[in-house]
Amino acid sequence: MRAAARAWGALAVLAAGLAAAQQPGIQREVLRRSVMEDGSREVLLVKVVIAPGAAAGRHTHPGIETGWLVEGEAEMEVEGEGARRLSAGESYLIPAGRIHDPRAAGTRPVTVLAPFLVKRGKPLASPAP
């Protein structure tokens, strides 16, 4: 019973983090979630779709984000690195806590598969100023 309550609590925190970071024109779907053996971190596989002209908004993650563009073209602003243009088939890595803002850079939606390794119990994403 306690394990089930903890699992539901963790899912509630995750859902709150996704909702807080959700912007118009952005769809995020958690495809898989796995808790590491020590219970302190979790791995999430997230599918993100950014509509043409939309941006995710400046935000951070409590862990590393890496991703692979399945389709479309994106411009990724990463604090301290400037803007980088990405096309389908390319990947990226964003260090934990680094402010970033991806946006669709073409006339087609951008689809990204993004695995995250994050501290368990923290929101997946937090808005940044």
Short mmCIF file of C-alpha atoms in Angstrom, two decimals:
data_model
loop_
_atom_site.label_atom_id
_atom_site.label_comp_id
_atom_site.label_asym_id
_atom_site.label_seq_id
_atom_site.Cartn_x
_atom_site.Cartn_y
_atom_site.Cartn_z
CA MET A 1 0.00 0.00 0.00
CA ARG A 2 2.80 2.44 0.89
CA ALA A 3 4.64 1.70 -2.38
CA ALA A 4 1.47 2.41 -4.36
CA ALA A 5 0.97 5.70 -2.51
CA ARG A 6 4.58 6.73 -3.21
CA ALA A 7 4.17 5.80 -6.89
CA TRP A 8 1.01 7.88 -7.20
CA GLY A 9 2.73 10.77 -5.42
CA ALA A 10 5.67 10.62 -7.82
CA LEU A 11 3.30 10.57 -10.80
CA ALA A 12 1.45 13.59 -9.41
CA VAL A 13 4.72 15.55 -9.12
CA LEU A 14 5.67 14.53 -12.67
CA ALA A 15 2.28 15.55 -14.05
CA ALA A 16 2.49 18.91 -12.23
CA GLY A 17 5.93 19.52 -13.73
CA LEU A 18 4.72 18.71 -17.23
CA ALA A 19 1.64 20.91 -16.86
CA ALA A 20 3.66 23.84 -15.50
CA ALA A 21 6.01 23.71 -18.47
CA GLN A 22 3.29 23.17 -21.08
CA GLN A 23 2.98 26.05 -23.55
CA PRO A 24 0.42 26.54 -26.34
CA GLY A 25 1.52 24.59 -29.41
CA ILE A 26 3.55 22.08 -27.36
CA GLN A 27 2.51 18.50 -26.69
CA ARG A 28 4.50 16.30 -24.29
CA GLU A 29 3.81 12.62 -23.76
CA VAL A 30 5.72 10.39 -21.34
CA LEU A 31 6.23 7.16 -23.27
CA ARG A 32 8.18 5.32 -20.56
CA ARG A 33 9.19 5.90 -16.96
CA SER A 34 11.69 3.75 -15.04
CA VAL A 35 12.96 4.28 -11.50
CA MET A 36 16.67 3.63 -10.96
CA GLU A 37 17.55 0.79 -8.55
CA ASP A 38 18.58 3.13 -5.73
CA GLY A 39 15.25 4.99 -6.04
CA SER A 40 16.86 8.45 -6.18
CA ARG A 41 16.54 9.05 -9.93
CA GLU A 42 14.32 8.07 -12.81
CA VAL A 43 14.65 7.79 -16.55
CA LEU A 44 11.83 9.14 -18.69
CA LEU A 45 11.37 8.84 -22.42
CA VAL A 46 9.29 11.80 -23.59
CA LYS A 47 7.86 12.56 -27.01
CA VAL A 48 7.60 16.31 -27.65
CA VAL A 49 5.77 17.85 -30.60
CA ILE A 50 6.22 21.60 -31.25
CA ALA A 51 3.76 23.20 -33.67
CA PRO A 52 5.11 25.45 -36.45
CA GLY A 53 5.99 28.86 -34.99
CA ALA A 54 5.65 27.67 -31.38
CA ALA A 55 8.31 27.64 -28.67
CA ALA A 56 8.53 25.61 -25.48
CA GLY A 57 9.41 28.69 -23.42
CA ARG A 58 12.51 29.19 -21.27
CA HIS A 59 12.77 26.34 -18.80
CA THR A 60 15.12 23.97 -16.96
CA HIS A 61 15.17 20.30 -15.98
CA PRO A 62 16.49 18.79 -12.73
CA GLY A 63 18.67 16.43 -14.75
CA ILE A 64 20.27 15.87 -18.12
CA GLU A 65 18.13 16.12 -21.25
CA THR A 66 19.27 14.61 -24.48
CA GLY A 67 17.12 14.34 -27.56
CA TRP A 68 16.84 13.29 -31.17
CA LEU A 69 14.78 15.16 -33.76
CA VAL A 70 12.50 12.71 -35.51
CA GLU A 71 11.10 15.30 -37.91
CA GLY A 72 11.15 19.02 -38.63
CA GLU A 73 13.67 21.78 -37.94
CA ALA A 74 14.24 23.48 -34.61
CA GLU A 75 16.23 26.31 -33.16
CA MET A 76 17.55 25.56 -29.69
CA GLU A 77 18.59 28.46 -27.46
CA VAL A 78 20.79 27.18 -24.63
CA GLU A 79 22.10 29.50 -21.92
CA GLY A 80 25.79 30.10 -22.41
CA GLU A 81 25.85 28.49 -25.86
CA GLY A 82 23.61 30.68 -28.02
CA ALA A 83 21.27 29.40 -30.70
CA ARG A 84 21.77 26.15 -32.57
CA ARG A 85 19.76 24.98 -35.59
CA LEU A 86 18.79 21.30 -35.60
CA SER A 87 17.29 19.19 -38.39
CA ALA A 88 15.64 15.77 -38.41
CA GLY A 89 18.20 13.10 -37.56
CA GLU A 90 20.32 15.36 -35.32
CA SER A 91 20.65 15.12 -31.56
CA TYR A 92 21.47 17.43 -28.66
CA LEU A 93 22.42 17.34 -24.96
CA ILE A 94 21.49 19.90 -22.32
CA PRO A 95 23.22 19.79 -18.91
CA ALA A 96 21.07 19.65 -15.77
CA GLY A 97 19.67 23.02 -14.71
CA ARG A 98 20.68 24.84 -17.93
CA ILE A 99 18.03 27.29 -19.20
CA HIS A 100 16.95 26.51 -22.75
CA ASP A 101 14.13 27.27 -25.19
CA PRO A 102 13.50 25.10 -28.26
CA ARG A 103 11.24 26.38 -31.05
CA ALA A 104 9.98 25.09 -34.37
CA ALA A 105 11.99 26.79 -37.11
CA GLY A 106 10.09 25.73 -40.21
CA THR A 107 6.61 25.24 -41.56
CA ARG A 108 6.30 21.67 -40.22
CA PRO A 109 5.91 20.51 -36.64
CA VAL A 110 9.03 19.37 -34.81
CA THR A 111 8.92 15.95 -33.18
CA VAL A 112 11.59 15.06 -30.63
CA LEU A 113 12.26 11.93 -28.61
CA ALA A 114 13.93 13.05 -25.39
CA PRO A 115 15.21 10.76 -22.65
CA PHE A 116 15.69 12.46 -19.29
CA LEU A 117 17.69 11.27 -16.30
CA VAL A 118 16.27 13.28 -13.40
CA LYS A 119 16.12 13.38 -9.61
CA ARG A 120 13.04 11.50 -8.49
CA GLY A 121 10.26 13.58 -6.95
CA LYS A 122 11.30 16.80 -8.72
CA PRO A 123 9.14 18.36 -11.46
CA LEU A 124 10.33 17.30 -14.91
CA ALA A 125 10.49 20.92 -16.05
CA SER A 126 10.42 24.31 -14.32
CA PRO A 127 9.82 27.69 -16.00
CA ALA A 128 12.83 30.03 -16.10
CA PRO A 129 12.85 33.84 -16.13
#
